[in-house]
Tab-separated table of N, CA, C and O in Angstrom:
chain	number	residue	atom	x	y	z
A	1	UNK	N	32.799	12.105	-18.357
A	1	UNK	CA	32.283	11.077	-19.277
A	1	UNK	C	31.153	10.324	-18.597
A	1	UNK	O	31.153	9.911	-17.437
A	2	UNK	N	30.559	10.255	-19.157
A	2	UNK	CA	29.172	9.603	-18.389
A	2	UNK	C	28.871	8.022	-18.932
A	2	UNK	O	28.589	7.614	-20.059
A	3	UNK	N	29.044	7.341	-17.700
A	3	UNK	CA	28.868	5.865	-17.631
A	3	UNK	C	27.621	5.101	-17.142
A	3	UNK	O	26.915	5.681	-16.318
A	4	UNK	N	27.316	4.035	-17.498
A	4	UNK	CA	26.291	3.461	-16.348
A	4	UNK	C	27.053	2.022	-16.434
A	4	UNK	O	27.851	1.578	-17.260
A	5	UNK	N	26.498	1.485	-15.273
A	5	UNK	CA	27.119	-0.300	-15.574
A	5	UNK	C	26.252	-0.799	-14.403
A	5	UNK	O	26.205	-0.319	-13.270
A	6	UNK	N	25.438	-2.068	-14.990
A	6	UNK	CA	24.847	-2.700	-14.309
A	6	UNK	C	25.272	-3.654	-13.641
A	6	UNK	O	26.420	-3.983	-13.939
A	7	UNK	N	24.780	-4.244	-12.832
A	7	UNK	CA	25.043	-5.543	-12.265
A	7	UNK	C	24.280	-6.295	-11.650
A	7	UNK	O	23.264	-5.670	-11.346
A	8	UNK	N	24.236	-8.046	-11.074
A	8	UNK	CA	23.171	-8.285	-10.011
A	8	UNK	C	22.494	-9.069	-11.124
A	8	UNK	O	21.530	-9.688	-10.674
A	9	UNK	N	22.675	-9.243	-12.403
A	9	UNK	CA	21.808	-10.367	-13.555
A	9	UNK	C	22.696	-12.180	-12.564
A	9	UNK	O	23.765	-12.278	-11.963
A	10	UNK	N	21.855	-12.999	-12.782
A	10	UNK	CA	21.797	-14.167	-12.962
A	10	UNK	C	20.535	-15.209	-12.758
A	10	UNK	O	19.394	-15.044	-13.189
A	11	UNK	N	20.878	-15.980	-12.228
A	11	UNK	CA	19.904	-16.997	-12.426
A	11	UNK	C	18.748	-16.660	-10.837
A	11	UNK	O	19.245	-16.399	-9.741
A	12	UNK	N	17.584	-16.726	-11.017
A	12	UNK	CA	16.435	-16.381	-10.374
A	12	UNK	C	15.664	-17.323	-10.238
A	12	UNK	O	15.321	-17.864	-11.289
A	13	UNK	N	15.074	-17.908	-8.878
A	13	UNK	CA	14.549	-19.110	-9.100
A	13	UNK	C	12.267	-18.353	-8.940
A	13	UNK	O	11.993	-17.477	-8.119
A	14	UNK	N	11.569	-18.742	-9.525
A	14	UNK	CA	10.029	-18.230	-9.860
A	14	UNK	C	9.925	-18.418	-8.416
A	14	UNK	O	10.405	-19.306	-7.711
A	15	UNK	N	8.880	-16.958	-7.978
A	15	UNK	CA	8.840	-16.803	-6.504
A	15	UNK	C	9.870	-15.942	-5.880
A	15	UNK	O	9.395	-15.151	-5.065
A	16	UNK	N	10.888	-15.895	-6.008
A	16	UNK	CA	11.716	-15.285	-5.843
A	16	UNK	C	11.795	-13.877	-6.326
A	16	UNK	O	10.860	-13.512	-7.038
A	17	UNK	N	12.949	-12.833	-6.012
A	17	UNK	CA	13.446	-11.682	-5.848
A	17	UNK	C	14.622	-11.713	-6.822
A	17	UNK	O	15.596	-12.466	-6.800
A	18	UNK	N	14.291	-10.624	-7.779
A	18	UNK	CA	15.492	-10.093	-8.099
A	18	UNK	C	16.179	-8.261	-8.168
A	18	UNK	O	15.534	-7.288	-8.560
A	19	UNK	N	17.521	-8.253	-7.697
A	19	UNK	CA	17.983	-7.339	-7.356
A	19	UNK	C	18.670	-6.844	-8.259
A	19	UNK	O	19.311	-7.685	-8.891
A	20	UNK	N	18.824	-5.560	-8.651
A	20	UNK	CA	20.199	-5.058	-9.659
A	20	UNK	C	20.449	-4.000	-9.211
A	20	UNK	O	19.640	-3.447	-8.466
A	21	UNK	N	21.791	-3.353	-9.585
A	21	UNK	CA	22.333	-2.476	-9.346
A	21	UNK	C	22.411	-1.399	-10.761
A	21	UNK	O	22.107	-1.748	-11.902
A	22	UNK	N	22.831	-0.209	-10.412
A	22	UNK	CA	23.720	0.609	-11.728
A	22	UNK	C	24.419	2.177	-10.990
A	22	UNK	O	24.164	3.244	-10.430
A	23	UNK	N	25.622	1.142	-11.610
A	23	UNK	CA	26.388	2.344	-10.925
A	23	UNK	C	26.460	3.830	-11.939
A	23	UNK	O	26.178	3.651	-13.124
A	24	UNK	N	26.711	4.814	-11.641
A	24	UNK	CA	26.328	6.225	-12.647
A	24	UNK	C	27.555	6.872	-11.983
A	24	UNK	O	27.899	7.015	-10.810
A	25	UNK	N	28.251	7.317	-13.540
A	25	UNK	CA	29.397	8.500	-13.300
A	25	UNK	C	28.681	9.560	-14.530
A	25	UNK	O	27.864	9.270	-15.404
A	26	UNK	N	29.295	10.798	-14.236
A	26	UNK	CA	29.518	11.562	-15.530
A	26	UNK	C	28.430	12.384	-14.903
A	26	UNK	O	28.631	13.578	-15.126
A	27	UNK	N	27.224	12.136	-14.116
A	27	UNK	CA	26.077	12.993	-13.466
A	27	UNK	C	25.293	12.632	-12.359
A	27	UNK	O	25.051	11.437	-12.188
A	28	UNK	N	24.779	13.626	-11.442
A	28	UNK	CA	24.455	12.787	-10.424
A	28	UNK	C	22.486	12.107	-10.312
A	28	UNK	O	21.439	12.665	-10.638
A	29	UNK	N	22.684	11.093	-9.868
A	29	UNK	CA	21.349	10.530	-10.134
A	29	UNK	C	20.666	11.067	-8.934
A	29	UNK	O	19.549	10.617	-8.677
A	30	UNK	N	21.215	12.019	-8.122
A	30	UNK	CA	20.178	12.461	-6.959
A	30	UNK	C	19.603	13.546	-7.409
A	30	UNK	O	19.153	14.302	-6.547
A	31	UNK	N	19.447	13.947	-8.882
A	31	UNK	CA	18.661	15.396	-9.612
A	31	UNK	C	18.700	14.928	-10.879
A	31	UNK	O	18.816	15.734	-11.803
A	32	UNK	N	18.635	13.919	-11.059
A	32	UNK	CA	18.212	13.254	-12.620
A	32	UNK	C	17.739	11.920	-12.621
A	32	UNK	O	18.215	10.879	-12.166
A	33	UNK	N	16.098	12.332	-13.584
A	33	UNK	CA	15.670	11.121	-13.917
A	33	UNK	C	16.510	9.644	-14.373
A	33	UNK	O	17.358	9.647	-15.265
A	34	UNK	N	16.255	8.832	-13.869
A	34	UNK	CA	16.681	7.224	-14.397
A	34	UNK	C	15.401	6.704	-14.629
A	34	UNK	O	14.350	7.176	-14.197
A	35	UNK	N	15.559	5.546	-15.448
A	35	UNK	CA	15.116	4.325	-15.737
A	35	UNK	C	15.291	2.969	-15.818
A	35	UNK	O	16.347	2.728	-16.403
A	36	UNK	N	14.614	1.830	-15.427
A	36	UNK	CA	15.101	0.688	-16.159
A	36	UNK	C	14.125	0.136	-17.174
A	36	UNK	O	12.903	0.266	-17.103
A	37	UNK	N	14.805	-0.507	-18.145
A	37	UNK	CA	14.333	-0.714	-19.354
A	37	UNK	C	14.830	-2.614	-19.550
A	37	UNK	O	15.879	-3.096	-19.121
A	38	UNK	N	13.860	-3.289	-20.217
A	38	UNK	CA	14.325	-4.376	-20.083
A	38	UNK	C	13.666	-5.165	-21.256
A	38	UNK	O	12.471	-5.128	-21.549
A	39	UNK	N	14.671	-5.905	-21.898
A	39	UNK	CA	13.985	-6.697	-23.137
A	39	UNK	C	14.619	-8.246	-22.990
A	39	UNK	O	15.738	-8.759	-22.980
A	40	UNK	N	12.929	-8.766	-22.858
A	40	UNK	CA	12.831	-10.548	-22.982
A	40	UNK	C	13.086	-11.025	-24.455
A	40	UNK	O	12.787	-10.232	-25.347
A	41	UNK	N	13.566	-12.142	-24.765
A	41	UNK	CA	14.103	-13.139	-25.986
A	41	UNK	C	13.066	-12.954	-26.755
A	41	UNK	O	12.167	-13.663	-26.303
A	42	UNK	N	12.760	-12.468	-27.537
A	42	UNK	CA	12.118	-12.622	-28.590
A	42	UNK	C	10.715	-10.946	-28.757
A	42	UNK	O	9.672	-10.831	-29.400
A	43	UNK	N	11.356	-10.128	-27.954
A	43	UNK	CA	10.255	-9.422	-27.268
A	43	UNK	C	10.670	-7.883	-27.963
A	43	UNK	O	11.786	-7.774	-28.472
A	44	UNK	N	10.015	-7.069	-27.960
A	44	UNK	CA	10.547	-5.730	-27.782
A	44	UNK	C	10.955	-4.999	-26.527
A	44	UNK	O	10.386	-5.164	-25.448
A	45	UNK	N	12.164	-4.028	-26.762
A	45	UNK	CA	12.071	-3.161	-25.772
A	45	UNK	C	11.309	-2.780	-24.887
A	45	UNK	O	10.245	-2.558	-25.464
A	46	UNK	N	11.169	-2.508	-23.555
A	46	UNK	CA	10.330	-2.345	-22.746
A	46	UNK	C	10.672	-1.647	-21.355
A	46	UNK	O	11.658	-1.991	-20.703
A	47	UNK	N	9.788	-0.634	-20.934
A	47	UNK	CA	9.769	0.140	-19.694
A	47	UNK	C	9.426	-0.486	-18.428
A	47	UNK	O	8.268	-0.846	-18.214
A	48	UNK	N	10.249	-0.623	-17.672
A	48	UNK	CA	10.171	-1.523	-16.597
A	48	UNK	C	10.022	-0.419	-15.456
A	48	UNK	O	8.885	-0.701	-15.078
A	49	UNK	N	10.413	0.628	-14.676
A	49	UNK	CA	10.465	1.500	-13.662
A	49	UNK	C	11.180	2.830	-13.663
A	49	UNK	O	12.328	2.685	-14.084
A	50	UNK	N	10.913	4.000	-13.354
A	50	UNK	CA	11.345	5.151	-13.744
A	50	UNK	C	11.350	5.750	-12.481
A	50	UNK	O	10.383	5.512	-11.758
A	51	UNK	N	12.258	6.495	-12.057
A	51	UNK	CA	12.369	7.739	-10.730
A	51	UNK	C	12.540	9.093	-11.421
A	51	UNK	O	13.278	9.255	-12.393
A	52	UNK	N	11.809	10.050	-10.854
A	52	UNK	CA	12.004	11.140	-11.222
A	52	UNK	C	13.288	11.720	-10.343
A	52	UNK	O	13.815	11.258	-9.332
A	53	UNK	N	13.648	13.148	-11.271
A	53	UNK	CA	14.887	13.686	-10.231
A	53	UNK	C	14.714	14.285	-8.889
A	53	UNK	O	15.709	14.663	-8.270
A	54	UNK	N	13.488	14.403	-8.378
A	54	UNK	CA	12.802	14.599	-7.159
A	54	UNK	C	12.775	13.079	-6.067
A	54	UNK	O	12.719	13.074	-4.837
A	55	UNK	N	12.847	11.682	-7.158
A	55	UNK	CA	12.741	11.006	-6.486
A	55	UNK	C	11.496	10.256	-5.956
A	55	UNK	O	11.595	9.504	-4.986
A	56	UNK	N	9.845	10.552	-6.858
A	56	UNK	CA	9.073	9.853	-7.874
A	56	UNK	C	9.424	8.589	-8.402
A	56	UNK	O	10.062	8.454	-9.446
A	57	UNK	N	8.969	7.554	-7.612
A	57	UNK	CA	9.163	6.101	-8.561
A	57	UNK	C	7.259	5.645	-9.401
A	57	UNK	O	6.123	5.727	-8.935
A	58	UNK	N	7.781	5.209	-10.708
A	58	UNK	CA	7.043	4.687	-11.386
A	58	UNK	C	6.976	3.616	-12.119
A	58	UNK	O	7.611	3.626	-13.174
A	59	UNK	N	6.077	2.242	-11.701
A	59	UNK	CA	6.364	1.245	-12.308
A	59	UNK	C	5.484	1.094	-12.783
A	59	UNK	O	4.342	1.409	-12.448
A	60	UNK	N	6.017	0.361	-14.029
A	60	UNK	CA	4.677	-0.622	-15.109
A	60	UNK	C	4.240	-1.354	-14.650
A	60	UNK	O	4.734	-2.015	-13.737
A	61	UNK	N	2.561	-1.557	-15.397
A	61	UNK	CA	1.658	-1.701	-15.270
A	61	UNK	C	1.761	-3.296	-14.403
A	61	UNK	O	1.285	-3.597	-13.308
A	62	UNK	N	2.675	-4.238	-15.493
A	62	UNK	CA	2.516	-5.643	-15.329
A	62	UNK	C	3.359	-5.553	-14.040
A	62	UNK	O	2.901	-6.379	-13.251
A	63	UNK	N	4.345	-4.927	-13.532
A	63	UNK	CA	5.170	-5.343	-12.356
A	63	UNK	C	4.735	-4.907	-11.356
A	63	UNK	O	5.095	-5.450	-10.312
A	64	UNK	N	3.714	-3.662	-11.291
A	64	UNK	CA	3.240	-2.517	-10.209
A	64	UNK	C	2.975	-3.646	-9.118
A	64	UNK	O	2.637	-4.756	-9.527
A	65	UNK	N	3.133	-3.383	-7.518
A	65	UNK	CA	3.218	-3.974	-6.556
A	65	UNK	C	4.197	-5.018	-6.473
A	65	UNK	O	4.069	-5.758	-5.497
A	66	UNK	N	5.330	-5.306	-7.414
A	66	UNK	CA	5.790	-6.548	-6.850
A	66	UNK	C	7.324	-5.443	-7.565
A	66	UNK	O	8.339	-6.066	-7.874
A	67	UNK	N	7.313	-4.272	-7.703
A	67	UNK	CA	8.704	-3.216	-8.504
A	67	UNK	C	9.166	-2.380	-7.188
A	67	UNK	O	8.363	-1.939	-6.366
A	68	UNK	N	10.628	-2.220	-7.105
A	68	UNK	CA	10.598	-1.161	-6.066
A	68	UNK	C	11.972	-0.758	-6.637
A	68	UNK	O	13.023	-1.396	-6.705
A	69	UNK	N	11.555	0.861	-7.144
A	69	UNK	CA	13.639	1.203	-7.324
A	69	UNK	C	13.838	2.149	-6.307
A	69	UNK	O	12.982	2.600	-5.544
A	70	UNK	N	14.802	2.364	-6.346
A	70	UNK	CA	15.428	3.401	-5.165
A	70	UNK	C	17.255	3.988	-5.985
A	70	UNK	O	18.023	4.073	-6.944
A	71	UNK	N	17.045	4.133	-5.078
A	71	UNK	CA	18.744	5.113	-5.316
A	71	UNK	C	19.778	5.682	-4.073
A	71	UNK	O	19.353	5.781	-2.922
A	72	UNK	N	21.088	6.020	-4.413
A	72	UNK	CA	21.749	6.493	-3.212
A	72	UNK	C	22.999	7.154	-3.674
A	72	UNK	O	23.985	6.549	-4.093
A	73	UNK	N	22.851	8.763	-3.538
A	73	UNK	CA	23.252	9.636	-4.116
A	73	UNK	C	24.495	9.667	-3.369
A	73	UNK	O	25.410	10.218	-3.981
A	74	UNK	N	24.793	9.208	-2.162
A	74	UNK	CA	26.620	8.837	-2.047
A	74	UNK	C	27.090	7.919	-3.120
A	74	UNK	O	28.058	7.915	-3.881
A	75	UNK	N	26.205	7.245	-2.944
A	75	UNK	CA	27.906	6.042	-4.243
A	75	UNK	C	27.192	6.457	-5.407
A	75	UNK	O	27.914	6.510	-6.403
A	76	UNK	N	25.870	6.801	-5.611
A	76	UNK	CA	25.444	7.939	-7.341
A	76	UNK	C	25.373	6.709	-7.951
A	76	UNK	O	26.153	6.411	-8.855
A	77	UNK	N	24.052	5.556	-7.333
A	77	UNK	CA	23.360	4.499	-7.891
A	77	UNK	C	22.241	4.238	-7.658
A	77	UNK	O	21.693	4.646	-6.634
A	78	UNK	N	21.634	3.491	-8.558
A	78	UNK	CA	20.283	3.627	-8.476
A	78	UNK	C	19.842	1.702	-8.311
A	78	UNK	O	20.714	0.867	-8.069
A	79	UNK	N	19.412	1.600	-8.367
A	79	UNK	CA	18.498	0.090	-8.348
A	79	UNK	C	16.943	-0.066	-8.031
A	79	UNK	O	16.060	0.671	-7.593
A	80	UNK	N	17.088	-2.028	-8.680
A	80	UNK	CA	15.301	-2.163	-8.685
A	80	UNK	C	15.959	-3.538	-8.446
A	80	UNK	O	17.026	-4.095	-8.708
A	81	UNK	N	14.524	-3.874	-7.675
A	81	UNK	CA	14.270	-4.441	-7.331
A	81	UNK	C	12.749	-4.985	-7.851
A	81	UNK	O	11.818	-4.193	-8.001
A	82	UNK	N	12.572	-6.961	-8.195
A	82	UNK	CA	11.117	-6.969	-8.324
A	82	UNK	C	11.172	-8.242	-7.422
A	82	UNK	O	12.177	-8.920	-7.207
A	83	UNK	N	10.074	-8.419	-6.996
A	83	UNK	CA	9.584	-9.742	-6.297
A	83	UNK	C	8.639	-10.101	-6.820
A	83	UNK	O	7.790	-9.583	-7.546
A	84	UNK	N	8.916	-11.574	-6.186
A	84	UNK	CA	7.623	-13.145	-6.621
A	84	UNK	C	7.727	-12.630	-8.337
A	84	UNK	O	6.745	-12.176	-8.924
A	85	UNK	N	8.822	-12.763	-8.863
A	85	UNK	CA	9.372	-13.303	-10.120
A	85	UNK	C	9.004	-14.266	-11.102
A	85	UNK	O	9.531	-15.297	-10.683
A	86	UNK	N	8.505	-14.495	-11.992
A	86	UNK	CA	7.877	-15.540	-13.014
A	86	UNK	C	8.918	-15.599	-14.226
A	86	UNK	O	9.916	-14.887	-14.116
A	87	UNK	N	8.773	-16.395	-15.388
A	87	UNK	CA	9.310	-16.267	-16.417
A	87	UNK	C	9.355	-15.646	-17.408
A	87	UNK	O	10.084	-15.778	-18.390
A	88	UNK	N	8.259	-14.656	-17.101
A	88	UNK	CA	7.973	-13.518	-17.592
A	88	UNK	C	9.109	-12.520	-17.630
A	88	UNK	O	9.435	-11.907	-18.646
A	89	UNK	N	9.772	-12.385	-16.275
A	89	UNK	CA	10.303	-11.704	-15.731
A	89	UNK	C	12.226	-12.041	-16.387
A	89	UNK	O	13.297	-11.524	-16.067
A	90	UNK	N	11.970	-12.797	-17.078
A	90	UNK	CA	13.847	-13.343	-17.719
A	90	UNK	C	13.297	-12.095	-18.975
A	90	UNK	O	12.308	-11.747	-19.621
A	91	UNK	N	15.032	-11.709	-18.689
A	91	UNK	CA	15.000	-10.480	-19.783
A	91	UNK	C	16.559	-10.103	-19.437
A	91	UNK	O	17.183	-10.464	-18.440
A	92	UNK	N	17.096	-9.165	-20.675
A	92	UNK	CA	18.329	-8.399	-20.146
A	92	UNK	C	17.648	-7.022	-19.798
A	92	UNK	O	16.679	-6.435	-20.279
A	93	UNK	N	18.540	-6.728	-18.760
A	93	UNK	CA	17.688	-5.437	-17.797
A	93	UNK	C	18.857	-4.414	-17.961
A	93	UNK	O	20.045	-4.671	-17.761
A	94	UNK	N	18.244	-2.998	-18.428
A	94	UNK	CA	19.128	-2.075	-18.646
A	94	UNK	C	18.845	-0.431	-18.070
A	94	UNK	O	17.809	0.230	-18.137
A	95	UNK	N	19.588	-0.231	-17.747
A	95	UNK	CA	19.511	1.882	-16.460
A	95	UNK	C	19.774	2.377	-17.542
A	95	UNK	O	20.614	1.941	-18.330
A	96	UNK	N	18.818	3.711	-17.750
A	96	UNK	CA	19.380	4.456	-18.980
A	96	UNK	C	18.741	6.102	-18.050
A	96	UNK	O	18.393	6.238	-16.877
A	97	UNK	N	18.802	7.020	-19.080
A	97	UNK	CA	18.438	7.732	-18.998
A	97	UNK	C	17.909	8.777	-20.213
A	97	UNK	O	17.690	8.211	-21.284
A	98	UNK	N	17.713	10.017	-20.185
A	98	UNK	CA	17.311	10.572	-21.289
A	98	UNK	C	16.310	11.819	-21.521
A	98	UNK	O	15.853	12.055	-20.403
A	99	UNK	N	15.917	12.462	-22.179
A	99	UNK	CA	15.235	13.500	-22.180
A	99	UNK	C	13.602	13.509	-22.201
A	99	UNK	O	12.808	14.448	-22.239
A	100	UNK	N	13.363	11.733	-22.152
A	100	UNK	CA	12.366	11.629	-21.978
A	100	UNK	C	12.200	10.268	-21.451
A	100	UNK	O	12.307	9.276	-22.171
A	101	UNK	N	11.908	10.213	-20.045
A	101	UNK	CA	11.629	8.651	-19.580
A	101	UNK	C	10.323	8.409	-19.142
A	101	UNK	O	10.136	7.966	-18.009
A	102	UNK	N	9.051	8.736	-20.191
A	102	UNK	CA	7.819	8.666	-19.941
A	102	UNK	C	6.566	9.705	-18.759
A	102	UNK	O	6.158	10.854	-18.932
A	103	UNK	N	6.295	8.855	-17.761
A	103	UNK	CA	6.023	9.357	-16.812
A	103	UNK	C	6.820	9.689	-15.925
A	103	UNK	O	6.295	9.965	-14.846
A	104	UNK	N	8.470	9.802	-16.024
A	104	UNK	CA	8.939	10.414	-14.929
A	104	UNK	C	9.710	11.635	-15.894
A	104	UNK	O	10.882	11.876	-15.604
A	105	UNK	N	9.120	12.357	-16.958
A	105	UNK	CA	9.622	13.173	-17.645
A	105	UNK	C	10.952	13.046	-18.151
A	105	UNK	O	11.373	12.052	-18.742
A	106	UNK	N	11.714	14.269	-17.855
A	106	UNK	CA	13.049	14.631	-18.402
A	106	UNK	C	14.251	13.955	-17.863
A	106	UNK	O	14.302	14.298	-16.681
A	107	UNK	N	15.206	13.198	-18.119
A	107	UNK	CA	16.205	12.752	-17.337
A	107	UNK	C	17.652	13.451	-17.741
A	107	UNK	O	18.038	14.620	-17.736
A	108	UNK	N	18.183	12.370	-18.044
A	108	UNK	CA	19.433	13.731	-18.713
A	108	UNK	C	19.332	13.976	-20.209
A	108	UNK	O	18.665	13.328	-21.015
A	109	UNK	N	20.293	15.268	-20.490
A	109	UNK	CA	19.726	15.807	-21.988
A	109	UNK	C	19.625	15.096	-22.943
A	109	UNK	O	18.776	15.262	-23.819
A	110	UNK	N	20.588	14.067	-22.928
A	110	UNK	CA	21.166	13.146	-23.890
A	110	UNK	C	21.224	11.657	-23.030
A	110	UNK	O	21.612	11.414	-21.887
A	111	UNK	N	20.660	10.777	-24.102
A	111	UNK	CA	20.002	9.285	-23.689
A	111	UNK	C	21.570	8.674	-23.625
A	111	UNK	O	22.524	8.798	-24.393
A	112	UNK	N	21.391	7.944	-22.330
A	112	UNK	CA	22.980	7.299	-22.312
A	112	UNK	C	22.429	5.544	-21.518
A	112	UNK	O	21.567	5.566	-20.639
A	113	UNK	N	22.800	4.727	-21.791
A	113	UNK	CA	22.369	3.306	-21.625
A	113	UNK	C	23.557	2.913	-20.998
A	113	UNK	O	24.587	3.574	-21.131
A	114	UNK	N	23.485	1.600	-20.135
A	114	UNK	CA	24.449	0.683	-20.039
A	114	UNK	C	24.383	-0.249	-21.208
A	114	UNK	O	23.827	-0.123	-22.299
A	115	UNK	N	25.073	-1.183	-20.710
A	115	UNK	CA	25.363	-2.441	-21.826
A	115	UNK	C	24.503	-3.669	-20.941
A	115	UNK	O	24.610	-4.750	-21.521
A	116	UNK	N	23.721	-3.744	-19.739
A	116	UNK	CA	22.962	-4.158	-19.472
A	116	UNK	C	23.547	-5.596	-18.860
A	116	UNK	O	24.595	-6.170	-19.158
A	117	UNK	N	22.458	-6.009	-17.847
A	117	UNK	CA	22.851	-7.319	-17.388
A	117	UNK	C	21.468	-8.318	-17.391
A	117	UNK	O	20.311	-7.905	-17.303
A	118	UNK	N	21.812	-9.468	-17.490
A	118	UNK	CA	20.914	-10.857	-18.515
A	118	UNK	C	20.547	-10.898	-16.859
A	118	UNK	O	21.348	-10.670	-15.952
A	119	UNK	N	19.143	-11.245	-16.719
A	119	UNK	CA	18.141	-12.666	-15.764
A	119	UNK	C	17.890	-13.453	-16.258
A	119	UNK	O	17.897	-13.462	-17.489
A	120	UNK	N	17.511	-14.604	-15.447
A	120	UNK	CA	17.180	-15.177	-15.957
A	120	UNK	C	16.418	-16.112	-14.764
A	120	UNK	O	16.992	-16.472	-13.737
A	121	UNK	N	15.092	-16.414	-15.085
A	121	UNK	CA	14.114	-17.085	-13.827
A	121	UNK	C	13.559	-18.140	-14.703
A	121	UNK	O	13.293	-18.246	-15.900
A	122	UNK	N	13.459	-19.185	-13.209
A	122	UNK	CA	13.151	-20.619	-14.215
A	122	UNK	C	13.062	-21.461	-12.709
A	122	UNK	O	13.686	-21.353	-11.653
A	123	UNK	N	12.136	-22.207	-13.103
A	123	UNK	CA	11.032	-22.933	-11.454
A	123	UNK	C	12.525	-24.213	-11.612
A	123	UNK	O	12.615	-25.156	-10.826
């Protein structure tokens, strides 16, 4: 059965770093694309950072230099990381995957999401 579950949402102070986690059962993330995906209050959906299953990271445009994900195919999790954080940056943040995660192509066959975890940054 294939799971994701995030973690690592809370309160973020501007300037600052925020960290998340997602843990992955059901397939392994050391040969499959991930993503994180993240939507602010009032905002649409949105592509925040993508690894290919080679292990290819790709971040958007607005976060590029301050995005870093990674992964670690013993515990079969992935994370991101962004720094020097604004209010821009409050959103619920969500690991998915899928048959198409943009520029990092194919991930798994079938799109599977967490239920996501809330930031929230504020000076």
């Amino acid at each position: 059965q294939v799971q994701l579950v995030e973690s690592g949402g809370g309160l973020v102070h501007v300037g600052g770093a925020l960290s998340l986690s997602c843990v992955v059962s059901g397939f392994s993330v050391s040969s499959t694309g991930m993503g994180w995906f993240r939507q602010a209050p009032g905002k649409t959906f949105e592509a925040v950072a993508c690894m290919t299953g080679d292990g290819h990271v790709y971040c958007e445009d607005s976060i590029r230099g301050r995005c870093m994900m990674s992964r670690d195919g013993a515990k079969n999790m992935v994370f991101l990381e962004i720094t020097k954080v604004t209010e821009e940056d409050t959103a619920g943040y969500f690991c998915g995957t899928g048959p198409d995660l943009g520029p990092c192509g194919a991930g798994y066959s079938k799109d599977y999401w967490g239920k996501g975890t809330v930031v929230s940054v504020s000076s």
